[in-house]
Short mmCIF file of C-alpha atoms and ligand atoms in Angstrom, two decimals:
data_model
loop_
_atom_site.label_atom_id
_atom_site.label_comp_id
_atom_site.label_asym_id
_atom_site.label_seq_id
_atom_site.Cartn_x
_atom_site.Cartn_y
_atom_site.Cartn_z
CA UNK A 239 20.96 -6.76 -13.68
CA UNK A 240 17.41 -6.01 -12.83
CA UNK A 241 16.38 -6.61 -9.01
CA UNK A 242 15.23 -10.49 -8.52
CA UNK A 243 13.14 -11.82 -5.91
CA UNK A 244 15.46 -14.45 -4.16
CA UNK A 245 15.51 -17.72 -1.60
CA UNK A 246 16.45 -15.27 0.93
CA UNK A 247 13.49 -12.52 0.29
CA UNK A 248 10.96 -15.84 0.40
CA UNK A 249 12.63 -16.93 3.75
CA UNK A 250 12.49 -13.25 5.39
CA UNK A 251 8.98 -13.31 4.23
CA UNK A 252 8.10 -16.37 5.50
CA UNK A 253 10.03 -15.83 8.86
CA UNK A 254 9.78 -12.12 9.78
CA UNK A 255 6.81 -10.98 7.30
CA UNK A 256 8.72 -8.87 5.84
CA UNK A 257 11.44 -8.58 3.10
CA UNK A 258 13.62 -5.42 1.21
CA UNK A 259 14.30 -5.85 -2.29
CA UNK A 260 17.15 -3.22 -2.75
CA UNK A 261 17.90 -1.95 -6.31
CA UNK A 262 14.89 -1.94 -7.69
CA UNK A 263 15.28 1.85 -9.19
CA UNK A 264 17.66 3.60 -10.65
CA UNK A 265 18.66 7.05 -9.28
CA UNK A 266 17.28 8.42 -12.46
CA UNK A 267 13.75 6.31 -11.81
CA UNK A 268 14.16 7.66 -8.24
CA UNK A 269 14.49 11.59 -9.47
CA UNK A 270 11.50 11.75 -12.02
CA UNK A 271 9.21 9.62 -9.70
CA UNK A 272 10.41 12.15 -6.48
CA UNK A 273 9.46 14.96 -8.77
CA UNK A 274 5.91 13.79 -10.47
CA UNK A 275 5.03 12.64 -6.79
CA UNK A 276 5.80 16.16 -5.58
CA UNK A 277 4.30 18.21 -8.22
CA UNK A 278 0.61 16.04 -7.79
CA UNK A 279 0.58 16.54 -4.22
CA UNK A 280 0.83 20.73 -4.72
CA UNK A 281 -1.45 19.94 -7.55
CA UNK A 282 -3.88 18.52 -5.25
CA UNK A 283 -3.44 20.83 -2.57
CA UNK A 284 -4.05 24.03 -4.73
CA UNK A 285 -7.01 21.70 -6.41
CA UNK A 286 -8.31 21.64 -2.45
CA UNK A 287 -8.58 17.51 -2.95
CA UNK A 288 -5.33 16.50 -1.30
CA UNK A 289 -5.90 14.35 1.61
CA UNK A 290 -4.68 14.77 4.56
CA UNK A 291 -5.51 12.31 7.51
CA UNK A 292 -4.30 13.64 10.14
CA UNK A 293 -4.55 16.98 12.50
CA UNK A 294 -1.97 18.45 11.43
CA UNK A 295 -1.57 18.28 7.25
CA UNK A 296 1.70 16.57 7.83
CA UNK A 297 0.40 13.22 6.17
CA UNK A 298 -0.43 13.75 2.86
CA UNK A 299 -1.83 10.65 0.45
CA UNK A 300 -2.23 10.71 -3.53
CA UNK A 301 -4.57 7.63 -4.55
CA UNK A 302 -5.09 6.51 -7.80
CA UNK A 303 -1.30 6.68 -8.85
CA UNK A 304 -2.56 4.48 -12.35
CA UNK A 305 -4.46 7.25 -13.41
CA UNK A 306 -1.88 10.06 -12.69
CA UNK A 307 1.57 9.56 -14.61
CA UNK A 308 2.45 6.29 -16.62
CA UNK A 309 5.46 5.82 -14.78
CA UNK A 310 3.44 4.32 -12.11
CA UNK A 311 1.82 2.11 -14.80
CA UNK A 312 5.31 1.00 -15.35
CA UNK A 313 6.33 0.37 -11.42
CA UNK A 314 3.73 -1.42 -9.88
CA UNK A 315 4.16 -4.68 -12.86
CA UNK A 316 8.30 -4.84 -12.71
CA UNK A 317 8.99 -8.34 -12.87
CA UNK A 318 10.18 -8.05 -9.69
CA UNK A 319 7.10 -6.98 -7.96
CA UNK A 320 5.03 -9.63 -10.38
CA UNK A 321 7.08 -12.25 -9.46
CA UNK A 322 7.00 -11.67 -5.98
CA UNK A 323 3.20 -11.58 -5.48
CA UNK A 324 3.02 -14.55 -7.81
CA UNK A 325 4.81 -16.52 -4.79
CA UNK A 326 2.78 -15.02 -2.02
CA UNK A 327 -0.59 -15.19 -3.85
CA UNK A 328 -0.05 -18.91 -4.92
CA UNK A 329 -2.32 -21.52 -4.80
CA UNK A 330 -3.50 -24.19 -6.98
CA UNK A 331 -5.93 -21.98 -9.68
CA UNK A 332 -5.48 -21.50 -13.25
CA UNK A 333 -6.97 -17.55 -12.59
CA UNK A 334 -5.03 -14.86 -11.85
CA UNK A 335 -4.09 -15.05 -8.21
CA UNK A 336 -4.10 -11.57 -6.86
CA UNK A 337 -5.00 -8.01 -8.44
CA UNK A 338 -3.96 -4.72 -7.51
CA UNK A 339 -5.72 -3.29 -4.51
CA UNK A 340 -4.46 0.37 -4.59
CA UNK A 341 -1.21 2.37 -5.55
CA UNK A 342 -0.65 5.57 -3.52
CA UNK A 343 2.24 7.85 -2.40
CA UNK A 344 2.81 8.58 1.01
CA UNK A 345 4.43 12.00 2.19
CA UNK A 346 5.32 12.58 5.68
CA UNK A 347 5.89 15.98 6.13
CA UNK A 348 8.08 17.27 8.98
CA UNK A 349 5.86 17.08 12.40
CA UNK A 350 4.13 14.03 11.22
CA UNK A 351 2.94 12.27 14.07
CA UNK A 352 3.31 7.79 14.34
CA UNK A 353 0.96 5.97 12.89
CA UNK A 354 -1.37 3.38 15.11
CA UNK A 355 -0.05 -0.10 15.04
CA UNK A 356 -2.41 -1.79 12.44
CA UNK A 357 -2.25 -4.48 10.24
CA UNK A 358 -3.26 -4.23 6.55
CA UNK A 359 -6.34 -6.97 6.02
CA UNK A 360 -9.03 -5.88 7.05
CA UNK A 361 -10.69 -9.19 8.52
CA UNK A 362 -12.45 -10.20 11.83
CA UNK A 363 -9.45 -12.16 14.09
CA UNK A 364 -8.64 -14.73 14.18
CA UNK A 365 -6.69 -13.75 11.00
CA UNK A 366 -6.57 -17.23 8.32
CA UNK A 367 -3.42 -19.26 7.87
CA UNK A 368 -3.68 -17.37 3.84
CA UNK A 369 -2.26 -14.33 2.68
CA UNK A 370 -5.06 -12.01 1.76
CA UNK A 371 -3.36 -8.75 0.99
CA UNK A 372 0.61 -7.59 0.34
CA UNK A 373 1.83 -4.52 0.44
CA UNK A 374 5.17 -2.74 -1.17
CA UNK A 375 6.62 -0.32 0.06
CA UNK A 376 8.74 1.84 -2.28
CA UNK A 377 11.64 3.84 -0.98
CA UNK A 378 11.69 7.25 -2.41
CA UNK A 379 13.67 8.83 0.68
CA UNK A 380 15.96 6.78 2.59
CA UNK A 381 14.49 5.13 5.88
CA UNK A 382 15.99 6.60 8.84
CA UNK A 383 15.71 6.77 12.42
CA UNK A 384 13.94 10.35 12.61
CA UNK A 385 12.29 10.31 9.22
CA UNK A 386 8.63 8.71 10.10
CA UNK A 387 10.54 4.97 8.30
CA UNK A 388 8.40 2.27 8.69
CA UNK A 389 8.11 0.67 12.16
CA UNK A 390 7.17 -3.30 12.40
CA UNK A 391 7.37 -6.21 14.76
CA UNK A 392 9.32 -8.97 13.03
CA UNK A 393 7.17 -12.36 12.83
CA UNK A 394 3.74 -10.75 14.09
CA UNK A 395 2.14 -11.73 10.77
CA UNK A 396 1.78 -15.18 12.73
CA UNK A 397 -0.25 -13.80 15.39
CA UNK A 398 -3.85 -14.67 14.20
CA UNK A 399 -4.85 -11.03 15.58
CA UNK A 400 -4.49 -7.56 15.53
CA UNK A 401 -2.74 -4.51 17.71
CA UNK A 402 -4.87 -3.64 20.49
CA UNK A 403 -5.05 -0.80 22.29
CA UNK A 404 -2.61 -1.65 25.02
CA UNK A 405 -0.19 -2.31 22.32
CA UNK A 406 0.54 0.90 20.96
CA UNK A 407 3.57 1.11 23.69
CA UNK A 408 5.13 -1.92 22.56
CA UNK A 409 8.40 -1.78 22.58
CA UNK A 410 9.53 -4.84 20.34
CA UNK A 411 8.70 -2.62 17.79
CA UNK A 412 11.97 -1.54 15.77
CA UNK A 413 12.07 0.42 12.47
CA UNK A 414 12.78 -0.53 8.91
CA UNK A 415 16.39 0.44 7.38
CA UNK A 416 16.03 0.93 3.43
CA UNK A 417 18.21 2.37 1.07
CA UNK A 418 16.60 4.55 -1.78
CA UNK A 419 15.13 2.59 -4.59
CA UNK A 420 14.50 -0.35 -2.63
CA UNK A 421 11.01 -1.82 -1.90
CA UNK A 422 9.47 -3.71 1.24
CA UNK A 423 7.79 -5.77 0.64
CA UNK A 424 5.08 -6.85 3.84
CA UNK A 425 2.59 -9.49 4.53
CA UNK A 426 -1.21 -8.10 5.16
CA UNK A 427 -1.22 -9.46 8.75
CA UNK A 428 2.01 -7.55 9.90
CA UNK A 429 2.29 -5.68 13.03
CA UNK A 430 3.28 -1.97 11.76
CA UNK A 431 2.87 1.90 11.07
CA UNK A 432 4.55 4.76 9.66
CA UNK A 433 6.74 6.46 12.22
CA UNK A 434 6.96 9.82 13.24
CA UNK A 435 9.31 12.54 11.16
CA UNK A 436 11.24 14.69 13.48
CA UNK A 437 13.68 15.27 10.69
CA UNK A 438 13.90 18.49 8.59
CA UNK A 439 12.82 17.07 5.59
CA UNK A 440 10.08 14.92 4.13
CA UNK A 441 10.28 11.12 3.75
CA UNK A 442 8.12 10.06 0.47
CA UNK A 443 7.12 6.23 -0.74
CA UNK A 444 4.56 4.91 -2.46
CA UNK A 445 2.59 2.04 -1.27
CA UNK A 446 1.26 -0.51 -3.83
CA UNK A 447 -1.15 -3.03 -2.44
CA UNK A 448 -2.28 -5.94 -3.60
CA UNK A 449 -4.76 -8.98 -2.70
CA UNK A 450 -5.77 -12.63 -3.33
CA UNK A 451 -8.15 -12.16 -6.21
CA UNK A 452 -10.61 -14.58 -4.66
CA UNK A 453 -11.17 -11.18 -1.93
CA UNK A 454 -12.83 -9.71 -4.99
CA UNK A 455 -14.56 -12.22 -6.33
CA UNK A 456 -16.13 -12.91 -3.33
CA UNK A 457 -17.50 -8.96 -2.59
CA UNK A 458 -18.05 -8.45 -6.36
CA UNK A 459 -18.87 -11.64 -8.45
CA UNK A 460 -21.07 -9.01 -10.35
CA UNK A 461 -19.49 -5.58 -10.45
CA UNK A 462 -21.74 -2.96 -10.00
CA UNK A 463 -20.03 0.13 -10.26
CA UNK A 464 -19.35 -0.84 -13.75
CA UNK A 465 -23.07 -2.96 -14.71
CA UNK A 466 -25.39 -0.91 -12.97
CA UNK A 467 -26.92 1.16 -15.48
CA UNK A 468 -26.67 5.08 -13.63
CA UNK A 469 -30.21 5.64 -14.79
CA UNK A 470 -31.62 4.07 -12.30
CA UNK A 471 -29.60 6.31 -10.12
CA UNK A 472 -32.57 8.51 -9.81
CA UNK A 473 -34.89 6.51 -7.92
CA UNK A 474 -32.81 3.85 -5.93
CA UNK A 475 -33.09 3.90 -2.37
CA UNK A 476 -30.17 4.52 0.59
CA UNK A 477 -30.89 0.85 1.68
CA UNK A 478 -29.99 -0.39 -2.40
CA UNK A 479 -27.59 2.36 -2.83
CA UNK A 480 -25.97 0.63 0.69
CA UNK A 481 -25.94 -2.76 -0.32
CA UNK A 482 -24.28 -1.74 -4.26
CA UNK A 483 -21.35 0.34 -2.81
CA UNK A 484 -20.67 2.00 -6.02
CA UNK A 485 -18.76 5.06 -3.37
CA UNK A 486 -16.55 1.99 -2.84
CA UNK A 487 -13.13 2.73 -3.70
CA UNK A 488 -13.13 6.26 -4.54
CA UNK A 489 -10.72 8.25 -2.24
CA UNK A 490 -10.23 11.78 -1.87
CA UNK A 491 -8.28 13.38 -4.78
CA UNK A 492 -8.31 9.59 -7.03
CA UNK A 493 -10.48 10.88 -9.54
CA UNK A 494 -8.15 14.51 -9.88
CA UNK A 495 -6.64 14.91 -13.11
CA UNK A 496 -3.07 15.28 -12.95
CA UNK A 497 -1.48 18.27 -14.12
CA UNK A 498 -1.25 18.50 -17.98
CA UNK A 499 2.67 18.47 -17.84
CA UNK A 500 2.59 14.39 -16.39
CA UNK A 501 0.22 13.10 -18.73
O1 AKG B 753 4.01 4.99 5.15
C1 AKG B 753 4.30 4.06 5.93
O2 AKG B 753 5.42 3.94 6.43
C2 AKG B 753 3.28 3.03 6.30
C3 AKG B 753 1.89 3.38 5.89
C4 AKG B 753 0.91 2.33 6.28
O3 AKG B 753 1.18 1.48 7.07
C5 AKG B 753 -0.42 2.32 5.69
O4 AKG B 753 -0.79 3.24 4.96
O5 AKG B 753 -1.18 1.35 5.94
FE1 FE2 B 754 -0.24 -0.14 6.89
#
């Protein structure tokens, strides 16, 4: 039977800010999205438009996963995953409650260094009693204790503010255990990073975000990356250029075309 999102995931939610969904892909799903994921980050390295965020290329990210193989059409709206965000987005609206913020693969390389402790929303503090962004977090390697596996602090979604500085040594912080072809799913205000891979091998997941839809409303009620008319291009100013964003949203390598074999 296909993965369902249970009482228990909603009370680990609720509770720690954080639940695993195991099952969710088959070993066969598991293989062809390993191999697509692989074969558009060399893509984008030899295209010189991978990013890399760190020192070291040991953290490589591929945005735009919608555009670059239609399995990833097919992941990110399981029922599953829908459900889920259904629940956490919920409020009393007859609109759709959240939309899909961005779908990228993660690759930690061997030598990739810990992340900072960060939470996903990016709001002033104190963080709002509502849910503003969700993340999942798809197991493509299994999370282990050397492998960079996610690393969280269980219930600090409640905190009402973010990791500071003299944080980063915390040591309440303990790392996520997932089996391949699970997903994590974590609330936007949780305490966590990617760890650091001292393994041998890489650890791959993708990471599907979403948020409340009313986060775009608000920021966009007109959208002008797809109403302004790039005519006027020409002779708009950096102050009205500024205050449009149209840059907004375009990261490094999302607008590569995938290699002709993925379609
Ligand atoms: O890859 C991970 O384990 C976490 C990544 C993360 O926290 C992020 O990209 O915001
Ligand atoms: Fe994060």
């Amino acid at each position: 039977m296909a993965a369902q999102f249970t009482e228990q995931h909603k009370k680990d939610f609720i509770d720690n800010g954080i639940c695993l969904i195991e099952n969710v892909l088959s070993s066969e799903q598991i293989a062809h999205i390993k191999q697509t994921v692989k074969s558009l980050a060399l893509h984008e390295q030899e295209k010189g438009s991978a990013h890399f965020y760190d020192d070291v290329a040991a953290a490589q990210r591929i945005w735009n996963l919608i555009n670059k193989a239609d399995i990833f059409r097919q992941l990110i709206q399981l029922p599953v995953i829908l459900d889920t965000m259904n629940w956490i987005f919920d409020r009393d609206t007859v609109h759709q409650k959240f939309y899909l913020s961005s779908f990228q693969a993660h690759i930690l390389y061997p030598g990739a260094q810990k992340m900072k402790l960060h939470i996903d929303t990016p709001v002033p503090e104190p963080l709002p009693d509502w849910v503003i962004k969700a993340n999942t977090l798809w197991v493509l390697d299994e999370f282990t204790d050397n492998n960079g596996a996610t690393e969280y602090i269980p219930g600090s979604h409640k905190w009402k503010h973010k990791p500071k500085q003299e944080d980063q040594n915390r040591e309440d912080v303990i790392s996520a255990k997932a089996p391949v072809g699970s997903v994590l799913i974590t609330h936007g205000a949780l305490w966590h990073r990617g760890g650091a891979n001292t393994s041998d091998k890489s650890r791959t997941c993708l990471l599907g975000s979403f948020a409340a839809s009313y986060a775009r409303e608000i920021a966009n009620e007109e959208n002008y990356s797809e109403v302004f008319d790039k005519s006027h291009l020409a002779g708009a100013s950096d102050n009205l250029l500024a205050i449009l964003g149209l840059e907004h949203g375009i990261r490094p390598g999302s607008q590569t075309a995938p290699p002709e074999s993925n379609s």
